[in-house]
Each structure stands twice: as C-alpha cells, then as structure tokens.
mmCIF file with all atom_site columns, C-alpha atoms in Angstrom:
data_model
loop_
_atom_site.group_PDB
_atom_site.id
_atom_site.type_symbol
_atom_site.label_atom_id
_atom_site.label_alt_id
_atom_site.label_comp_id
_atom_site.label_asym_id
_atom_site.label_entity_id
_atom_site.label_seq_id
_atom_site.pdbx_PDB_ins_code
_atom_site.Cartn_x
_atom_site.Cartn_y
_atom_site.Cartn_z
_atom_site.occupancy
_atom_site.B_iso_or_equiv
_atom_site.pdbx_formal_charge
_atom_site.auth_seq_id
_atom_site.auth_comp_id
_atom_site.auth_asym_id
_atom_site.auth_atom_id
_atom_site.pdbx_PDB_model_num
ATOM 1   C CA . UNK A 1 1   ? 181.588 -123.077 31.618 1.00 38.00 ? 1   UNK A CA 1
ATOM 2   C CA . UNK A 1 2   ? 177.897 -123.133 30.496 1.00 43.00 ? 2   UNK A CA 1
ATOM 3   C CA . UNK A 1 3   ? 176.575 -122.231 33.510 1.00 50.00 ? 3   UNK A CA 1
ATOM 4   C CA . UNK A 1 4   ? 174.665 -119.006 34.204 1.00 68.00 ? 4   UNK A CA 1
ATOM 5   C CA . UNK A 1 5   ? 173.826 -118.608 30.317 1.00 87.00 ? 5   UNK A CA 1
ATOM 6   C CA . UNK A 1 6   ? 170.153 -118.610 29.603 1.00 95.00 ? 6   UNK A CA 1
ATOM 7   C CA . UNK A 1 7   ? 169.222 -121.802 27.994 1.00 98.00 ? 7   UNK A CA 1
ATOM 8   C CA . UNK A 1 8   ? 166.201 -122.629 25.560 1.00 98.00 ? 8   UNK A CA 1
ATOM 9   C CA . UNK A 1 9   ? 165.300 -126.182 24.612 1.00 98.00 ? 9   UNK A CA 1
ATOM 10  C CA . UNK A 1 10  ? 163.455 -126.920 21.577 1.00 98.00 ? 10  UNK A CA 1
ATOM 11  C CA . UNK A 1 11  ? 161.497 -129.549 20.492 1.00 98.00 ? 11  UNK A CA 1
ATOM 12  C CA . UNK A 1 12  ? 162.260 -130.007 16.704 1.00 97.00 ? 12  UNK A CA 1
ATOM 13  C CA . UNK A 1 13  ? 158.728 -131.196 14.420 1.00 96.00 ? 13  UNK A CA 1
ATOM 14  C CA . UNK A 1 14  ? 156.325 -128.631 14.649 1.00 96.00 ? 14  UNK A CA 1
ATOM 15  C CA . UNK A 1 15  ? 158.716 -126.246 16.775 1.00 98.00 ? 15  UNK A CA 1
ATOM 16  C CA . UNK A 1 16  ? 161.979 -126.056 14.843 1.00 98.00 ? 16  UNK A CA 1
ATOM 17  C CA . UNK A 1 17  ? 160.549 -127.649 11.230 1.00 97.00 ? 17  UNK A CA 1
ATOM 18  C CA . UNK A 1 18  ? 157.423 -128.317 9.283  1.00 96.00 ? 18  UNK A CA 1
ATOM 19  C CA . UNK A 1 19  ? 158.259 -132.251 8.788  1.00 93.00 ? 19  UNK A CA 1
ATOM 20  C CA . UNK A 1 20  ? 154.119 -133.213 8.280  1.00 93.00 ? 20  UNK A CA 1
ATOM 21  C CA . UNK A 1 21  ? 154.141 -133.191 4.971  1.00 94.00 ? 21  UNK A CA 1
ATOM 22  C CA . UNK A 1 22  ? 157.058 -135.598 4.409  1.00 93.00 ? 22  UNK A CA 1
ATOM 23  C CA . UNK A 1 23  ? 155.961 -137.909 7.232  1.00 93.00 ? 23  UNK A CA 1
ATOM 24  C CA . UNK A 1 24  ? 152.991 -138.049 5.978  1.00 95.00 ? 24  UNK A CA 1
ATOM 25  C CA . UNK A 1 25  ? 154.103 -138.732 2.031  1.00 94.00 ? 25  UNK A CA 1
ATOM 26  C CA . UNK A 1 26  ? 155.893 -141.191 3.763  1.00 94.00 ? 26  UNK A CA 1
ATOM 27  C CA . UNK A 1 27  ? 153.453 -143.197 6.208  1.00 96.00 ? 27  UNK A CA 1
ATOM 28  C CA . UNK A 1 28  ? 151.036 -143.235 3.151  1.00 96.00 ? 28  UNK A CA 1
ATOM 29  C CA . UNK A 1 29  ? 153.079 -144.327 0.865  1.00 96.00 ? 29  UNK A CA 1
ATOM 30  C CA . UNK A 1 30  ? 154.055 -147.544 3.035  1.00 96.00 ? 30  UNK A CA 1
ATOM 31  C CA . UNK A 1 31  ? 150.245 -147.899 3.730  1.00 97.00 ? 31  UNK A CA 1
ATOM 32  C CA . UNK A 1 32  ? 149.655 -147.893 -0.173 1.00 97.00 ? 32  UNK A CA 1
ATOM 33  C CA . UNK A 1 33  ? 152.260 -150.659 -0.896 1.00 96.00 ? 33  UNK A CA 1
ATOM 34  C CA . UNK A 1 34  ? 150.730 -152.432 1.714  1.00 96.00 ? 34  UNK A CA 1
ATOM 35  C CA . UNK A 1 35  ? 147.117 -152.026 0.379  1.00 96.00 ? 35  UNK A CA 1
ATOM 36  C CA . UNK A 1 36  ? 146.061 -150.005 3.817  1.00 96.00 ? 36  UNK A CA 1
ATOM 37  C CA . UNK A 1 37  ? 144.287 -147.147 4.208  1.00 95.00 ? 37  UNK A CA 1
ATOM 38  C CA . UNK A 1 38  ? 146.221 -144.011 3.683  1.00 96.00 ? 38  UNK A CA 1
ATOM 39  C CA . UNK A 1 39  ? 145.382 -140.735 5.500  1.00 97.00 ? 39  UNK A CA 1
ATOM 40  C CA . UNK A 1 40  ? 145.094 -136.922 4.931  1.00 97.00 ? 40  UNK A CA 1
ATOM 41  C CA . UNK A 1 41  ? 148.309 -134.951 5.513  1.00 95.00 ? 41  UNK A CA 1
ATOM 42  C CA . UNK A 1 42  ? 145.445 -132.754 8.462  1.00 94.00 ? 42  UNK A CA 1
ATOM 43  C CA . UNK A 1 43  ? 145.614 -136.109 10.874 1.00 96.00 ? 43  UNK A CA 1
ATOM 44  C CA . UNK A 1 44  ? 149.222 -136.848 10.954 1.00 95.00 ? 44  UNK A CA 1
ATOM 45  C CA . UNK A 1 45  ? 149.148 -133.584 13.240 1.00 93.00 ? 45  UNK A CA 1
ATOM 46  C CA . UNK A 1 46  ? 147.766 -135.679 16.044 1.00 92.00 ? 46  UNK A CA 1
ATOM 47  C CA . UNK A 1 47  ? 149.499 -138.558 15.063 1.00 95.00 ? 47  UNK A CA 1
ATOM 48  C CA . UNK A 1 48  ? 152.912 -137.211 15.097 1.00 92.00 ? 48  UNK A CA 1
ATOM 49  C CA . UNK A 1 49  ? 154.677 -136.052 18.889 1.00 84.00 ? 49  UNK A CA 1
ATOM 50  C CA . UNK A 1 50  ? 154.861 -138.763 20.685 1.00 90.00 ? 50  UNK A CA 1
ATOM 51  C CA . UNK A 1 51  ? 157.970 -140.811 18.447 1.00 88.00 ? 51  UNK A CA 1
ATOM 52  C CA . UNK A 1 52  ? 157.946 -143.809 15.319 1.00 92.00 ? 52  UNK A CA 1
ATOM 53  C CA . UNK A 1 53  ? 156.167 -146.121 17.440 1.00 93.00 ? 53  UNK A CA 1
ATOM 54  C CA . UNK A 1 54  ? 153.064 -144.199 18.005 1.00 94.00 ? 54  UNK A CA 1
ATOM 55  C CA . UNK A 1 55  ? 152.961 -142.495 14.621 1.00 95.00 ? 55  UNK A CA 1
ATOM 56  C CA . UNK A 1 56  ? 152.415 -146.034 13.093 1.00 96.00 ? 56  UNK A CA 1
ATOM 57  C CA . UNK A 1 57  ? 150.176 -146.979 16.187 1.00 94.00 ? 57  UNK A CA 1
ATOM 58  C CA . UNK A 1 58  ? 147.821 -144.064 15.390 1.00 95.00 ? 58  UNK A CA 1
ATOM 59  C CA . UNK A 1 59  ? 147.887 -144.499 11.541 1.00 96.00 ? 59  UNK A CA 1
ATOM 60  C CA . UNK A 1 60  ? 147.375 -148.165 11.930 1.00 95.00 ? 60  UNK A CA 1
ATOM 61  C CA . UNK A 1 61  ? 144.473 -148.648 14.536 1.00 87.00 ? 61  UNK A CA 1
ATOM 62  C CA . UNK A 1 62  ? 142.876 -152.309 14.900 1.00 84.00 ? 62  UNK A CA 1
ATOM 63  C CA . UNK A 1 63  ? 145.579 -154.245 12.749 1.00 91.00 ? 63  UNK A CA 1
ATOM 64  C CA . UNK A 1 64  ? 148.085 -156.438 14.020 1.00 92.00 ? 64  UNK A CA 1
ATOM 65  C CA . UNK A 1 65  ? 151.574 -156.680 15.603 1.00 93.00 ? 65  UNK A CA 1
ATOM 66  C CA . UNK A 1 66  ? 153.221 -157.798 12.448 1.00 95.00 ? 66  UNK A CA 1
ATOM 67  C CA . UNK A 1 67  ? 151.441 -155.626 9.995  1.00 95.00 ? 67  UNK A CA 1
ATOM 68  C CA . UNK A 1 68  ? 152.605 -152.539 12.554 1.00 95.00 ? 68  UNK A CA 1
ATOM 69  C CA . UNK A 1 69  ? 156.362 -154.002 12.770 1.00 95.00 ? 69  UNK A CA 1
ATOM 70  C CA . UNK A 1 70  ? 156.492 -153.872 8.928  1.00 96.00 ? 70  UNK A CA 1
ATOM 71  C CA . UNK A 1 71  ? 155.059 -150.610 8.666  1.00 96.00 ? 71  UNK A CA 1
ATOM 72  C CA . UNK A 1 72  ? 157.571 -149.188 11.137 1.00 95.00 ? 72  UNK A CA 1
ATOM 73  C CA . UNK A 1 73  ? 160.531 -150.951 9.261  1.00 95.00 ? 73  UNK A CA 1
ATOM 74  C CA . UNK A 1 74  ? 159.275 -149.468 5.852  1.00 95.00 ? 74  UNK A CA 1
ATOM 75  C CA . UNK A 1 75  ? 158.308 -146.326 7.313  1.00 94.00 ? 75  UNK A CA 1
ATOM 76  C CA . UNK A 1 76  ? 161.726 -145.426 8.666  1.00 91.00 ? 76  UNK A CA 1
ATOM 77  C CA . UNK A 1 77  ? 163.719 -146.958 5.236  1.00 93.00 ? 77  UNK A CA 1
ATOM 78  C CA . UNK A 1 78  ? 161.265 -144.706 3.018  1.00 93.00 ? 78  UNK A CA 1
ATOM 79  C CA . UNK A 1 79  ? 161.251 -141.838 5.110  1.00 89.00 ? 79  UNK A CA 1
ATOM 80  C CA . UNK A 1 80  ? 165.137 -142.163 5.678  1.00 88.00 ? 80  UNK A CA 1
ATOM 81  C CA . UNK A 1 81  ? 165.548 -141.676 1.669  1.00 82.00 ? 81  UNK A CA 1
ATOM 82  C CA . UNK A 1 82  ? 163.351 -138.800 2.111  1.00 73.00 ? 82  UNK A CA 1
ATOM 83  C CA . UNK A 1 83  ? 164.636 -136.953 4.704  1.00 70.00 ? 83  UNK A CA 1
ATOM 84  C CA . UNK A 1 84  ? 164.847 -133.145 3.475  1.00 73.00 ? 84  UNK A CA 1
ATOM 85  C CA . UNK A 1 85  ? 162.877 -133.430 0.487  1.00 80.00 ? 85  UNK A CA 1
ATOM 86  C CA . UNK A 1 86  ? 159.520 -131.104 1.417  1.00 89.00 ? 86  UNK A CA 1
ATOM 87  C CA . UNK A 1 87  ? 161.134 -130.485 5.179  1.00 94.00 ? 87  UNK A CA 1
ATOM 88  C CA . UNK A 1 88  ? 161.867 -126.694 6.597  1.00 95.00 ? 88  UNK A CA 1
ATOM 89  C CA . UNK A 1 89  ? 162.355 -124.638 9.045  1.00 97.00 ? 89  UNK A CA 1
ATOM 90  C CA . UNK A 1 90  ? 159.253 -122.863 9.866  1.00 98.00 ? 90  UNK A CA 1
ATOM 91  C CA . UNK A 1 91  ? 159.272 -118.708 8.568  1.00 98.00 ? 91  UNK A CA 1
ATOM 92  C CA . UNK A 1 92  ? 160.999 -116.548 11.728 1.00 98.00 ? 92  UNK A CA 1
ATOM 93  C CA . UNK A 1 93  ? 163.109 -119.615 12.705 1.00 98.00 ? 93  UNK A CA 1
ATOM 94  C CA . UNK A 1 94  ? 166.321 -118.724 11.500 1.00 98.00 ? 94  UNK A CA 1
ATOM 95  C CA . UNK A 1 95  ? 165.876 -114.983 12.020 1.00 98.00 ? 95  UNK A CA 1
ATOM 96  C CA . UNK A 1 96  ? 164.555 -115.693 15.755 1.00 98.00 ? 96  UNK A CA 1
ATOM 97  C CA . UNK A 1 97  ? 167.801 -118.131 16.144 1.00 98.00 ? 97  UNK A CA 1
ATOM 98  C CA . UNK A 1 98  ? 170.386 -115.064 14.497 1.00 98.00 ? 98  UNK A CA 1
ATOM 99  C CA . UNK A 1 99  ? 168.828 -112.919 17.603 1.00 97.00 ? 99  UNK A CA 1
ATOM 100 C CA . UNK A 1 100 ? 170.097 -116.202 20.026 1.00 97.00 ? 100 UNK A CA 1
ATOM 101 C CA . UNK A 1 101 ? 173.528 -116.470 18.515 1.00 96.00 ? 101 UNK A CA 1
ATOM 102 C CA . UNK A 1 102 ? 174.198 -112.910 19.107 1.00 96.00 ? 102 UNK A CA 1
ATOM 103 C CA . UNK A 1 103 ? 173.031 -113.357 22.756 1.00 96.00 ? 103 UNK A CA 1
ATOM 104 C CA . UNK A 1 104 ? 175.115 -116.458 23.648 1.00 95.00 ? 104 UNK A CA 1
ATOM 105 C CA . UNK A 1 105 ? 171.941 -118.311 24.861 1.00 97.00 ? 105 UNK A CA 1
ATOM 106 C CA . UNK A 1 106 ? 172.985 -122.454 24.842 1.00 97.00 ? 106 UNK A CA 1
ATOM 107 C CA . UNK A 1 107 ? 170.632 -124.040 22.285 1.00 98.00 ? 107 UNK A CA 1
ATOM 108 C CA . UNK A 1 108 ? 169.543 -128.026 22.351 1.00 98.00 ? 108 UNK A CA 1
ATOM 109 C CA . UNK A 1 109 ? 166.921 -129.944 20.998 1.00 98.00 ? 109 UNK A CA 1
ATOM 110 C CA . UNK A 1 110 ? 165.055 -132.779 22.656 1.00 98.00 ? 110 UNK A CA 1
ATOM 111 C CA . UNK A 1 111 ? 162.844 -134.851 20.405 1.00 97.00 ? 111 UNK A CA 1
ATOM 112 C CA . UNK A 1 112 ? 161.130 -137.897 20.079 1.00 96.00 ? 112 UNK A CA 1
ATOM 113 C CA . UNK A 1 113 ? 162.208 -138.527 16.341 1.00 93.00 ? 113 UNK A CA 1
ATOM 114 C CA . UNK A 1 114 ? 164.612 -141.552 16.048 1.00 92.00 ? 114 UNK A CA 1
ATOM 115 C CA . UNK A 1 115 ? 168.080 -139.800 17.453 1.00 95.00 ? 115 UNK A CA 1
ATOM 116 C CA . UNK A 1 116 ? 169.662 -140.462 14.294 1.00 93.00 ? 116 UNK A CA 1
ATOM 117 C CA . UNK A 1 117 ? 166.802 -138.150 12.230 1.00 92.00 ? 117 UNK A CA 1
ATOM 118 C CA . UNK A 1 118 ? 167.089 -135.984 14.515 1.00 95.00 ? 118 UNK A CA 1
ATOM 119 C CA . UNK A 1 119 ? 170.610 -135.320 14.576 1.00 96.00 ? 119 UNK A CA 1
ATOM 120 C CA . UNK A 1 120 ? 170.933 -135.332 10.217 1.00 92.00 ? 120 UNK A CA 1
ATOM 121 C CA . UNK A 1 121 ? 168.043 -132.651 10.630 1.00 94.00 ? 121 UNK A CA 1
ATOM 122 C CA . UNK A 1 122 ? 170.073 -130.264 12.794 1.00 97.00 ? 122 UNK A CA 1
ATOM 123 C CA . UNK A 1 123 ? 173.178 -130.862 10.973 1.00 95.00 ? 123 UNK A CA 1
ATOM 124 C CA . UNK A 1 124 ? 171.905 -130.102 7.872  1.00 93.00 ? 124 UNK A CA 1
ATOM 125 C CA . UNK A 1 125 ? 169.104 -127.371 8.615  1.00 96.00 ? 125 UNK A CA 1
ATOM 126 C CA . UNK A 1 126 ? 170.793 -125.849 11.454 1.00 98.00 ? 126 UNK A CA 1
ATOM 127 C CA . UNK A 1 127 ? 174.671 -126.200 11.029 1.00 96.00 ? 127 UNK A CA 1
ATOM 128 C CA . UNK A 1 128 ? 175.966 -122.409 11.888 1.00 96.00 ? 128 UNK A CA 1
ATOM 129 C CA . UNK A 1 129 ? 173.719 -122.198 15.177 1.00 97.00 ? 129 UNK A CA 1
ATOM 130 C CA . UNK A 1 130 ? 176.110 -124.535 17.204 1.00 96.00 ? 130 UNK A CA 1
ATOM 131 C CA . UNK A 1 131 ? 173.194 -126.590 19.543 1.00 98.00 ? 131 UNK A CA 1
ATOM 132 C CA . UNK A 1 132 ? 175.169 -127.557 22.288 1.00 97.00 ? 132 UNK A CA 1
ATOM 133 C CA . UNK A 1 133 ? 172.784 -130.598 22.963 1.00 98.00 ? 133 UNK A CA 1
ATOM 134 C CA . UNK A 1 134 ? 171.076 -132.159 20.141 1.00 98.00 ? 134 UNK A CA 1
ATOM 135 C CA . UNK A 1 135 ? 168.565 -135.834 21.370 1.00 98.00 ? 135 UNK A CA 1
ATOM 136 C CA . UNK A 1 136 ? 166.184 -137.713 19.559 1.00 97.00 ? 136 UNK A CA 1
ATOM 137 C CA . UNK A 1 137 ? 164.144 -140.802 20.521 1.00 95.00 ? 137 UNK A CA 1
ATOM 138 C CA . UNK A 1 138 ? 167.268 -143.506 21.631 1.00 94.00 ? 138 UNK A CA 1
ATOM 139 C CA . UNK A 1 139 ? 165.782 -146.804 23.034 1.00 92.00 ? 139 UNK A CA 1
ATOM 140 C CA . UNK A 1 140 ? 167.665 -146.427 26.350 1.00 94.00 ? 140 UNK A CA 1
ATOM 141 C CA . UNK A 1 141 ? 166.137 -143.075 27.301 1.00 95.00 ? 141 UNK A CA 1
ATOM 142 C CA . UNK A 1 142 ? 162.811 -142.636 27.844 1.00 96.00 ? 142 UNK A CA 1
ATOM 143 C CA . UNK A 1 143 ? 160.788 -140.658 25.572 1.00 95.00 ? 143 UNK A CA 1
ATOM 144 C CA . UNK A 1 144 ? 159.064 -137.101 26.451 1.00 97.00 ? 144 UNK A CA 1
ATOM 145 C CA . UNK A 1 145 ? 156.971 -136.768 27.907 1.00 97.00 ? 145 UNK A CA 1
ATOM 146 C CA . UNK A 1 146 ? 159.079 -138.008 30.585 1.00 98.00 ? 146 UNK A CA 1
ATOM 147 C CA . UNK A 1 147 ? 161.473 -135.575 32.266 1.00 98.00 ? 147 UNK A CA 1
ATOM 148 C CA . UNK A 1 148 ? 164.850 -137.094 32.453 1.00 98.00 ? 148 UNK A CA 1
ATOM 149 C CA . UNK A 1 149 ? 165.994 -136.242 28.724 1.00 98.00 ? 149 UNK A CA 1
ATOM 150 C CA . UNK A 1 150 ? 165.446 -132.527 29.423 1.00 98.00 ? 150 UNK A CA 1
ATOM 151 C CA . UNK A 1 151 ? 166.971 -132.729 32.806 1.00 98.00 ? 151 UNK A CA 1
ATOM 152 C CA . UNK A 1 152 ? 169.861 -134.381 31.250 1.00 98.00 ? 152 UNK A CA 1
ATOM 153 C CA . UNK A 1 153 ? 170.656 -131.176 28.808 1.00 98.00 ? 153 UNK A CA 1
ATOM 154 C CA . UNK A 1 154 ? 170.134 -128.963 31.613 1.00 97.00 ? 154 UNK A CA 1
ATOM 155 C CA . UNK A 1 155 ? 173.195 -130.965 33.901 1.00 97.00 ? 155 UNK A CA 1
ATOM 156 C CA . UNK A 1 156 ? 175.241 -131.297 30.725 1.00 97.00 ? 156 UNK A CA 1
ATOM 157 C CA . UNK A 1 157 ? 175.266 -127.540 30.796 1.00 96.00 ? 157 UNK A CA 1
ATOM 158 C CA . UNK A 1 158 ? 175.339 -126.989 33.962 1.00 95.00 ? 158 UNK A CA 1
ATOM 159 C CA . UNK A 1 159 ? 171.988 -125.099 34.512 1.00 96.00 ? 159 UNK A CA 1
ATOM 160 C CA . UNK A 1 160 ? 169.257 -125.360 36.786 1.00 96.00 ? 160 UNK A CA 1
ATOM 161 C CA . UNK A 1 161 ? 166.606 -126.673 35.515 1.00 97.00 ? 161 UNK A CA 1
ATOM 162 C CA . UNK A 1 162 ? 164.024 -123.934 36.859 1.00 96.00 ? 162 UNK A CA 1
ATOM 163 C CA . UNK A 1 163 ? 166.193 -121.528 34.740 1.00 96.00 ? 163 UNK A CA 1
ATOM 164 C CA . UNK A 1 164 ? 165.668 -123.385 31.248 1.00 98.00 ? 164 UNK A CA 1
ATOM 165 C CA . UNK A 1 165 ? 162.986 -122.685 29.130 1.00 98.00 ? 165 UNK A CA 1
ATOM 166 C CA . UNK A 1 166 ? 161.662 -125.409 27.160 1.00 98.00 ? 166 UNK A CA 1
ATOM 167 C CA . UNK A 1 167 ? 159.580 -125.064 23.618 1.00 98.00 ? 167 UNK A CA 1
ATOM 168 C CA . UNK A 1 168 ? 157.420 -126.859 22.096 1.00 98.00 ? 168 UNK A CA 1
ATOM 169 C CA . UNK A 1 169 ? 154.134 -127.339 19.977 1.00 98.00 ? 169 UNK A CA 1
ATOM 170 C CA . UNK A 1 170 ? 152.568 -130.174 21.848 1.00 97.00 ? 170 UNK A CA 1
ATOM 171 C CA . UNK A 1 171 ? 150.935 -131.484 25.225 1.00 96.00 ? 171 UNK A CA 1
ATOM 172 C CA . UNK A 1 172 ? 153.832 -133.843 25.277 1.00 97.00 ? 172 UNK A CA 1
ATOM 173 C CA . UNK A 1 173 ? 156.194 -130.771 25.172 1.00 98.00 ? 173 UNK A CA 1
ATOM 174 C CA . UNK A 1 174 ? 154.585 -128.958 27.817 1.00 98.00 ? 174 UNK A CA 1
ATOM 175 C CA . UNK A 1 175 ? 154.134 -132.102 30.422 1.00 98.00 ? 175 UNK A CA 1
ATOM 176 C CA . UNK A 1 176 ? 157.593 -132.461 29.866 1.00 98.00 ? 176 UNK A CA 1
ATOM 177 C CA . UNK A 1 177 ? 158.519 -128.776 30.670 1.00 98.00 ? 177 UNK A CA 1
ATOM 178 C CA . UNK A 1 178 ? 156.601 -129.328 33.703 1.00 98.00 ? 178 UNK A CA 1
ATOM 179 C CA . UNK A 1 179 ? 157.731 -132.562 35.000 1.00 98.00 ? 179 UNK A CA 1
ATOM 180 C CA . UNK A 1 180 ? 160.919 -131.107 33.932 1.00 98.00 ? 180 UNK A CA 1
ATOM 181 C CA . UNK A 1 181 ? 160.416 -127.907 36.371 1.00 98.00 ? 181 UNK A CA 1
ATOM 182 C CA . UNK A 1 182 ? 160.959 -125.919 33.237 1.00 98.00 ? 182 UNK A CA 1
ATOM 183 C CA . UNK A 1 183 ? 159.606 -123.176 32.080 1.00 98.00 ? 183 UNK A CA 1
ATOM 184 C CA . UNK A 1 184 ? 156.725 -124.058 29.593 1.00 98.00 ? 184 UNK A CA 1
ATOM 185 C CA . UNK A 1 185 ? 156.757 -121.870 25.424 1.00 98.00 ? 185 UNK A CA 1
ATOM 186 C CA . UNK A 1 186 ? 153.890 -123.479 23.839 1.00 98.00 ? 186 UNK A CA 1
ATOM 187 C CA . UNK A 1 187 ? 154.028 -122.653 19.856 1.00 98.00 ? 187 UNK A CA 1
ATOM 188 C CA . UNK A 1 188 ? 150.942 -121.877 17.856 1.00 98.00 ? 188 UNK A CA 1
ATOM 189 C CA . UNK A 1 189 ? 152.768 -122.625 14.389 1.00 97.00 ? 189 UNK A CA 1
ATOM 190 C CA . UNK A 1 190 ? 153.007 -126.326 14.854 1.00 95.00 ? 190 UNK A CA 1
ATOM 191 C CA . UNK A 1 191 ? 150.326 -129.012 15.049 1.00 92.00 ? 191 UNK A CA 1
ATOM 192 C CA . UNK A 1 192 ? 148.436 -128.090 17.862 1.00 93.00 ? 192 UNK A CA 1
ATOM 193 C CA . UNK A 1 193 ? 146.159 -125.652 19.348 1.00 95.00 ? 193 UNK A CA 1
ATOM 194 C CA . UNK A 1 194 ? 146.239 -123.168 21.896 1.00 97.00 ? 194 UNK A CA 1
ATOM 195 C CA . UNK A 1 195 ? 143.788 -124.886 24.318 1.00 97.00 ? 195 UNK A CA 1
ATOM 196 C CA . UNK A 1 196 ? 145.405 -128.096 24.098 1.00 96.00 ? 196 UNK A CA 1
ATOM 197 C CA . UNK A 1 197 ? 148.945 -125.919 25.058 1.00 98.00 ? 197 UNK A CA 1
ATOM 198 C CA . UNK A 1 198 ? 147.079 -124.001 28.081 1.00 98.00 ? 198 UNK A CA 1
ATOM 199 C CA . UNK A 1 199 ? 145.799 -127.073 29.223 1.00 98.00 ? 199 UNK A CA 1
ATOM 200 C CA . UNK A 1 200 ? 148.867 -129.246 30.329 1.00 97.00 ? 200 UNK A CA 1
ATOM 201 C CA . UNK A 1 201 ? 151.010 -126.416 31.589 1.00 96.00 ? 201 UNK A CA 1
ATOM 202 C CA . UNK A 1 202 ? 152.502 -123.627 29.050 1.00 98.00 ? 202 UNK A CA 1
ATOM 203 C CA . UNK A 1 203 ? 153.898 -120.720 30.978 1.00 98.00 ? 203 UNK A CA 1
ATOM 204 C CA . UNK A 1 204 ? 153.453 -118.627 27.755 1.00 98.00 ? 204 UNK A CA 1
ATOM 205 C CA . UNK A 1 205 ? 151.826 -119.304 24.300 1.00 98.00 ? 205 UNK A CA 1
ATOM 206 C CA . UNK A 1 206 ? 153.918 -117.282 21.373 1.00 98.00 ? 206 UNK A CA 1
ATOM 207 C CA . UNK A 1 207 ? 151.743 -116.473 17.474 1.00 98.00 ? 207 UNK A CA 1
ATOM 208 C CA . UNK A 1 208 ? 155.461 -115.765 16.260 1.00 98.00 ? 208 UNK A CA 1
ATOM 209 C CA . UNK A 1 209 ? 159.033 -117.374 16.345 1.00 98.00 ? 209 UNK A CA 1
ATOM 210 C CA . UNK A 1 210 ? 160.417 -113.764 17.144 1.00 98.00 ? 210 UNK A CA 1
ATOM 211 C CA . UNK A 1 211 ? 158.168 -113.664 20.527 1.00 98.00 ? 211 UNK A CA 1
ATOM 212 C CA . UNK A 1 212 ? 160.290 -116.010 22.244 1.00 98.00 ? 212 UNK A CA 1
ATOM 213 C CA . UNK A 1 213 ? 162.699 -113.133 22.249 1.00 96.00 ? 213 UNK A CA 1
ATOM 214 C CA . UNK A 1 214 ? 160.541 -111.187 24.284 1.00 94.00 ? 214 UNK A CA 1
ATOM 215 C CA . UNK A 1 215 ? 160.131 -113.785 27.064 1.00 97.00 ? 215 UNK A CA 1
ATOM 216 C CA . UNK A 1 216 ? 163.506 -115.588 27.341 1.00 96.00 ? 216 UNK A CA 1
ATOM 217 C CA . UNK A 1 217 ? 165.378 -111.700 27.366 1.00 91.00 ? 217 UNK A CA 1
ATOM 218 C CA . UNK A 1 218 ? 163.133 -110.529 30.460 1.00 82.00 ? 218 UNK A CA 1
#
C-alpha cells in the first residue's frame, strides 16, 4: 500500500522540462506556413500552462475559429514529430529525483499537455524514476487549474490530500494546489515569476531543484 508515503506531484513544462523552445519552434513554424505572425520564444512563457487550446488562443488573438482549429491540428502534428528534439530536463532535476528514489516518496505528474505528450515525455526522459501517476490534458477531465485531477492521484495512492505536496511553475499550478488542499512549491526555474507564485497561493517558493528536498523531508 501507498499510503503513509510522502507524495510530491509535479507539473511537467517549466517544472520537470524546459519544453519553450520546441513549442515555440513549433507554434511559429505553423504560423509561418500559414502566413501569420510568428512570436519570440520570451512570450510563449505566458502563453504556455494552461493546455493546446489556449497556447494557440494566446498566439492567435483576433483571428477566427477555423484559422485557430487548423493551427491546433498543425500544431500538435508538427510538434508531435518534434517531440524531444531541443526538450530537457531542467539542471538539478535528475539529481533532486535520485534523492526521491532513495526516499521512497510516490512521484506523479499532472499536466495540461495533451495526455499522450505527456506520457512519451516521462517515458522517455524519466524512465528509471517509476511515477506512479503520470496525467496530461484528456478531454474528459478537466484541466488544472481545477482540482479533481490532483485529487484523483492523491486517492489512487491512497493519501490525503493535505499530505501531498504539489509543484509547479505557474498560477495555474498553485490555484490548483490550493483548490486541491495541497501543499503549494512554486518553482523559480520555469516561466514565471516569484510574485505571480506568491500571489495565488505557494506555500514555499524554491531558486533550486535540490530545495524541494529541504521542504518535503521536514
């Protein structure tokens, strides 16, 4: 049985992985075929976080339904065929995820990338960590920040959710953690800013992958 263990959710782009540069290599190069404007790598940080649909909402402001449908269907072929190339974990992510291993602490991710991205991206990035629970974006489920993906990891392993800590780089991450009754890691490594993570609810903000130690061992 899971229960009892201490349990740390993680959000995956931004937290986990730096994915901005391929998304954006991606969205722009749709945007060129399509002869739209493209966008510096910089913005896709606030338009990434909230899943597919709003990524090509915010890069596509003003145009219509259909141009936004065939952006999204481009988007996810190109980006599909694409999936590892400039992609990583960010630096103190595998050593701070080592340290976990060793402790026993049950791992899962909870994004709002398309499930199946999300799931190739663990498997291939993050194979010998064995994430109990691994969810992206499925049309059934409602996206974060909306609590009941989170609270479905934590009754899949049989935790309360008061005892999980969830992390993340976003508002969307930490309004989940809180609607979640989780406790709140905000990240300074991904694509937003501390005030923005203070804000809507982190518990802690961490400079460092390694830091996370420090709290979730306490």
């Amino acid at each position: 049985m899971a229960a009892g263990k201490k349990t740390i959710i993680f959000d995956l782009d931004g937290t986990l992985i730096d994915s901005l540069e391929d998304i954006a290599v991606c969205m722009n190069k749709v945007l060129e075929e399509l002869n739209l404007p493209i966008h510096k790598i910089d913005d896709y940080k606030y338009f990434v976080g909230s899943g597919v649909d709003v990524l090509v909402e915010n890069a596509l402001k003003g145009h219509s339904l259909e141009i936004k449908n065939e952006v999204l269907k481009r988007f996810k072929k190109e980006y599909d065929q694409k999936l590892h190339e400039n992609t990583k974990p960010y630096e103190g992510i595998y050593e701070l995820l080592d340290e976990l291993k060793k402790l026993d602490y049950n791992l899962a991710v909870l994004s709002n990338k398309p499930h199946d991205f999300t799931v190739q991206y663990v498997d291939y990035l993050f194979k010998d960590y064995g994430f109990k629970e691994v969810h992206g974006q499925k049309v059934e489920v409602p996206r974060k920040p909306h609590p009941i993906g989170a609270i479905a990891i934590a009754e899949a392993l049989n935790v309360p959710c008061e005892e999980v800590f969830f992390v993340g780089d976003t508002l969307v991450d930490m309004k989940t953690a809180k609607s979640a009754n989780m406790k709140a890691i905000g990240v300074l490594w991904g694509f937003r800013d501390e005030k923005e993570l203070n804000e809507h609810g982190a518990d802690f903000i961490v400079k460092h992958p390694l830091d996370i130690l420090e709290i979730v061992k306490k």
